[in-house]
């Protein structure tokens, strides 16, 4: 695996269509970003205690049911390469969003520069996670905010094969609409594919201009089997 491969896979996405999906519902499926072998490698890595800085039992915090582990830095090569390749693709989209919302887009051109700023602001801890759900597990609707420094889009990669490794376990987005009931959108993320989605809100056009609609994400109950995923958030944590 080399940086060239991952970069080329990320480049293969139809980024205009991804932006359209993000604009419309706050989420969009990406092409296959990791091979079956790379997915298996990360699933195996889940057992390697030395690679993680902390482990969260989701039921204990009432985050749902299942477990996730924060990867320690340095990240595995594919994880680092994915983050580096995805950041500059997501950047123009989040700059457009903030411009629509009348906010200053504060993010620099490179991920390393952005992470330096997070670290200066006291958000120094790694945020890339591996998640594991067994039958009956689920992820409650939430937003991945870890402090004032926020990159508004994130990516999850399904390390398992829907329909074969697990049933259920759909990715969910729920948008809280102003003065109306909420809207739900579900995604089946194919094996090794990514899904780009909003971390906390989406710009919505109204008669009075643009406003930000809160969007939460989660995972529906896994009915059978096991589902692993890789969660990539672009800000670090306090
Ligand atoms: O397992 C998933 O598909 C979603 C996990 C999640 O909450 C995230 O990546 O932020
Ligand atoms: Fe999340």
Short mmCIF file of C-alpha atoms and ligand atoms in Angstrom, two decimals:
data_model
loop_
_atom_site.label_atom_id
_atom_site.label_comp_id
_atom_site.label_asym_id
_atom_site.label_seq_id
_atom_site.Cartn_x
_atom_site.Cartn_y
_atom_site.Cartn_z
CA UNK A 1 0.00 0.00 0.00
CA UNK A 2 1.35 3.39 -0.90
CA UNK A 3 0.17 6.96 -0.59
CA UNK A 4 -0.34 7.00 -4.37
CA UNK A 5 -2.93 4.19 -4.22
CA UNK A 6 -5.03 5.76 -1.48
CA UNK A 7 -4.81 9.20 -3.09
CA UNK A 8 -5.91 7.74 -6.44
CA UNK A 9 -8.88 5.96 -4.85
CA UNK A 10 -9.98 9.16 -3.11
CA UNK A 11 -9.57 11.06 -6.40
CA UNK A 12 -11.85 8.54 -8.12
CA UNK A 13 -14.90 9.74 -6.21
CA UNK A 14 -17.25 11.97 -8.18
CA UNK A 15 -16.66 14.90 -5.83
CA UNK A 16 -19.36 17.05 -7.47
CA UNK A 17 -21.90 14.30 -6.75
CA UNK A 18 -20.54 13.92 -3.21
CA UNK A 19 -21.00 17.66 -2.66
CA UNK A 20 -24.57 17.40 -4.02
CA UNK A 21 -25.35 14.59 -1.55
CA UNK A 22 -23.83 16.49 1.34
CA UNK A 23 -25.77 19.61 0.36
CA UNK A 24 -29.04 17.70 0.01
CA UNK A 25 -29.06 15.41 3.07
CA UNK A 26 -25.71 15.85 4.81
CA UNK A 27 -24.18 12.55 3.68
CA UNK A 28 -22.84 10.81 0.56
CA UNK A 29 -21.33 7.37 -0.14
CA UNK A 30 -17.73 7.37 -1.41
CA UNK A 31 -16.08 4.74 -3.64
CA UNK A 32 -14.15 1.78 -2.26
CA UNK A 33 -11.31 3.36 -0.29
CA UNK A 34 -9.86 0.21 1.29
CA UNK A 35 -9.40 -3.25 -0.24
CA UNK A 36 -10.89 -6.32 1.44
CA UNK A 37 -7.37 -7.18 2.68
CA UNK A 38 -6.85 -3.71 4.16
CA UNK A 39 -10.25 -3.94 5.88
CA UNK A 40 -9.28 -7.34 7.31
CA UNK A 41 -5.97 -5.87 8.50
CA UNK A 42 -7.76 -3.14 10.45
CA UNK A 43 -10.28 -5.63 11.89
CA UNK A 44 -7.32 -7.71 13.13
CA UNK A 45 -5.64 -4.60 14.52
CA UNK A 46 -8.68 -4.13 16.78
CA UNK A 47 -7.24 -6.79 19.13
CA UNK A 48 -3.83 -5.11 19.34
CA UNK A 49 -4.09 -3.21 22.66
CA UNK A 50 -0.85 -1.29 22.03
CA UNK A 51 -2.39 0.58 19.09
CA UNK A 52 -5.12 2.31 21.13
CA UNK A 53 -5.13 5.13 23.69
CA UNK A 54 -8.56 4.30 25.11
CA UNK A 55 -11.52 1.94 24.76
CA UNK A 56 -15.15 2.95 25.16
CA UNK A 57 -17.89 0.54 26.22
CA UNK A 58 -20.80 2.31 24.56
CA UNK A 59 -23.48 0.95 26.90
CA UNK A 60 -21.60 2.29 29.92
CA UNK A 61 -21.90 5.87 28.63
CA UNK A 62 -25.38 5.30 27.19
CA UNK A 63 -23.96 5.85 23.69
CA UNK A 64 -25.80 2.72 22.49
CA UNK A 65 -24.29 -0.76 22.59
CA UNK A 66 -20.96 -1.97 21.24
CA UNK A 67 -17.39 -0.80 21.66
CA UNK A 68 -14.96 1.59 20.06
CA UNK A 69 -11.27 2.27 20.49
CA UNK A 70 -9.32 5.49 19.88
CA UNK A 71 -6.25 4.76 17.75
CA UNK A 72 -2.98 6.11 19.17
CA UNK A 73 -0.64 8.13 17.00
CA UNK A 74 1.19 7.38 14.81
CA UNK A 75 -1.87 6.04 12.98
CA UNK A 76 -1.65 2.91 10.83
CA UNK A 77 -0.40 3.95 7.36
CA UNK A 78 -3.75 3.54 5.57
CA UNK A 79 -5.52 5.62 8.22
CA UNK A 80 -3.00 8.47 7.97
CA UNK A 81 -3.08 8.38 4.16
CA UNK A 82 -6.89 8.40 4.06
CA UNK A 83 -7.06 11.41 6.38
CA UNK A 84 -4.41 13.29 4.38
CA UNK A 85 -6.09 12.53 1.03
CA UNK A 86 -9.66 13.26 2.18
CA UNK A 87 -9.05 16.57 3.95
CA UNK A 88 -8.28 18.68 0.83
CA UNK A 89 -11.33 17.17 -0.98
CA UNK A 90 -13.70 18.01 1.86
CA UNK A 91 -12.21 21.47 2.39
CA UNK A 92 -13.86 23.31 -0.56
CA UNK A 93 -17.23 21.86 0.50
CA UNK A 94 -16.96 23.07 4.09
CA UNK A 95 -15.69 26.46 2.91
CA UNK A 96 -18.81 26.79 0.74
CA UNK A 97 -21.01 25.81 3.67
CA UNK A 98 -19.49 28.36 6.02
CA UNK A 99 -19.65 31.08 3.37
CA UNK A 100 -23.37 30.37 2.86
CA UNK A 101 -23.90 30.57 6.63
CA UNK A 102 -22.08 33.91 6.80
CA UNK A 103 -19.28 32.44 8.93
CA UNK A 104 -15.54 32.79 8.31
CA UNK A 105 -14.10 29.51 6.97
CA UNK A 106 -11.13 29.11 9.31
CA UNK A 107 -9.52 25.95 7.94
CA UNK A 108 -6.04 26.07 6.35
CA UNK A 109 -5.13 24.22 3.15
CA UNK A 110 -3.37 21.29 4.81
CA UNK A 111 -4.50 18.84 7.46
CA UNK A 112 -1.19 19.14 9.33
CA UNK A 113 -1.60 22.90 9.64
CA UNK A 114 -5.19 22.48 10.86
CA UNK A 115 -4.13 19.89 13.45
CA UNK A 116 -1.36 22.25 14.65
CA UNK A 117 -4.08 24.82 15.32
CA UNK A 118 -6.20 22.25 17.17
CA UNK A 119 -3.18 21.35 19.31
CA UNK A 120 -2.44 25.02 20.12
CA UNK A 121 -6.07 25.34 21.26
CA UNK A 122 -5.60 22.38 23.60
CA UNK A 123 -7.25 19.74 21.37
CA UNK A 124 -4.30 17.36 21.22
CA UNK A 125 -5.80 13.88 21.46
CA UNK A 126 -6.29 11.54 18.50
CA UNK A 127 -9.84 11.05 17.22
CA UNK A 128 -9.56 8.21 14.66
CA UNK A 129 -11.52 5.25 16.01
CA UNK A 130 -12.24 1.64 15.20
CA UNK A 131 -15.76 0.51 16.13
CA UNK A 132 -17.05 -3.02 16.67
CA UNK A 133 -20.72 -3.95 16.81
CA UNK A 134 -22.05 -7.46 17.41
CA UNK A 135 -25.64 -8.71 17.10
CA UNK A 136 -27.95 -6.40 19.06
CA UNK A 137 -25.49 -3.49 19.09
CA UNK A 138 -26.24 0.01 17.82
CA UNK A 139 -24.89 3.56 17.95
CA UNK A 140 -27.11 6.30 19.40
CA UNK A 141 -27.67 9.48 17.38
CA UNK A 142 -24.89 11.94 18.22
CA UNK A 143 -22.54 14.64 16.99
CA UNK A 144 -18.74 14.24 17.20
CA UNK A 145 -17.78 17.58 18.74
CA UNK A 146 -14.68 17.56 20.94
CA UNK A 147 -14.15 21.27 21.65
CA UNK A 148 -14.40 24.62 19.88
CA UNK A 149 -12.16 23.54 16.99
CA UNK A 150 -14.43 21.73 14.54
CA UNK A 151 -13.97 20.44 11.01
CA UNK A 152 -17.60 20.08 9.87
CA UNK A 153 -17.35 16.92 7.74
CA UNK A 154 -16.11 13.44 8.62
CA UNK A 155 -15.81 10.04 6.98
CA UNK A 156 -16.60 6.49 8.10
CA UNK A 157 -15.38 3.37 6.28
CA UNK A 158 -17.28 0.08 6.58
CA UNK A 159 -14.65 -2.58 7.30
CA UNK A 160 -17.27 -5.37 7.01
CA UNK A 161 -19.49 -6.60 4.20
CA UNK A 162 -23.19 -5.77 4.63
CA UNK A 163 -25.40 -8.79 3.95
CA UNK A 164 -22.49 -11.21 4.41
CA UNK A 165 -20.66 -10.24 7.63
CA UNK A 166 -23.68 -8.55 9.19
CA UNK A 167 -27.34 -7.73 8.68
CA UNK A 168 -28.81 -4.47 9.97
CA UNK A 169 -26.28 -1.87 11.05
CA UNK A 170 -27.30 0.84 8.60
CA UNK A 171 -25.72 4.25 8.90
CA UNK A 172 -28.32 6.85 9.95
CA UNK A 173 -28.62 10.62 9.64
CA UNK A 174 -31.39 12.55 11.35
CA UNK A 175 -31.89 16.22 10.56
CA UNK A 176 -33.74 18.41 13.02
CA UNK A 177 -35.88 20.73 10.87
CA UNK A 178 -36.89 24.21 12.04
CA UNK A 179 -40.49 24.23 13.34
CA UNK A 180 -41.12 20.78 11.81
CA UNK A 181 -40.58 17.10 12.50
CA UNK A 182 -37.16 15.54 11.89
CA UNK A 183 -36.06 13.79 8.70
CA UNK A 184 -34.16 10.48 8.67
CA UNK A 185 -31.89 9.14 5.93
CA UNK A 186 -30.27 5.70 6.01
CA UNK A 187 -27.24 4.46 4.09
CA UNK A 188 -25.89 0.98 3.50
CA UNK A 189 -22.16 1.55 3.22
CA UNK A 190 -20.65 -1.17 0.98
CA UNK A 191 -17.59 -3.12 2.13
CA UNK A 192 -14.47 -0.90 2.12
CA UNK A 193 -16.42 2.14 0.95
CA UNK A 194 -16.49 5.44 2.75
CA UNK A 195 -19.37 7.68 3.67
CA UNK A 196 -18.79 11.40 4.02
CA UNK A 197 -21.21 13.13 6.37
CA UNK A 198 -21.74 16.24 8.43
CA UNK A 199 -20.40 16.27 11.98
CA UNK A 200 -23.09 18.51 13.42
CA UNK A 201 -25.16 20.56 10.98
CA UNK A 202 -26.08 21.28 7.36
CA UNK A 203 -26.82 24.62 5.65
CA UNK A 204 -30.47 24.81 4.63
CA UNK A 205 -31.89 27.44 2.28
CA UNK A 206 -34.98 29.30 3.45
CA UNK A 207 -36.92 32.37 2.36
CA UNK A 208 -34.78 34.41 4.77
CA UNK A 209 -31.45 33.03 3.54
CA UNK A 210 -29.32 30.17 4.83
CA UNK A 211 -29.59 28.64 8.26
CA UNK A 212 -27.88 25.66 9.95
CA UNK A 213 -30.00 22.56 10.63
CA UNK A 214 -28.62 20.25 13.37
CA UNK A 215 -27.87 16.76 12.02
CA UNK A 216 -27.09 13.75 14.19
CA UNK A 217 -25.72 10.40 13.04
CA UNK A 218 -25.77 6.87 14.39
CA UNK A 219 -26.09 3.22 13.43
CA UNK A 220 -29.25 1.10 13.48
CA UNK A 221 -29.27 -2.18 15.39
CA UNK A 222 -27.06 -4.92 13.97
CA UNK A 223 -29.39 -7.92 13.62
CA UNK A 224 -26.74 -10.60 13.07
CA UNK A 225 -23.01 -11.01 12.62
CA UNK A 226 -20.35 -8.41 13.31
CA UNK A 227 -19.76 -4.95 11.86
CA UNK A 228 -16.47 -3.08 12.14
CA UNK A 229 -15.96 0.49 10.99
CA UNK A 230 -13.23 3.10 10.86
CA UNK A 231 -14.31 6.59 11.96
CA UNK A 232 -12.26 9.55 10.75
CA UNK A 233 -12.85 12.92 12.40
CA UNK A 234 -10.64 15.77 11.18
CA UNK A 235 -10.31 17.73 14.42
CA UNK A 236 -8.47 16.38 17.46
CA UNK A 237 -9.99 16.12 20.93
CA UNK A 238 -9.52 18.09 24.14
O1 LIG B 1 -20.04 2.89 12.71
C1 LIG B 1 -20.45 3.80 11.97
O2 LIG B 1 -20.83 3.60 10.82
C2 LIG B 1 -20.54 5.21 12.47
C3 LIG B 1 -19.62 5.46 13.61
C4 LIG B 1 -19.59 6.91 14.03
O3 LIG B 1 -20.35 7.36 14.83
C5 LIG B 1 -18.56 7.76 13.45
O4 LIG B 1 -17.80 7.33 12.57
O5 LIG B 1 -18.49 8.92 13.87
FE1 LIG B 2 -19.86 9.42 15.29
#
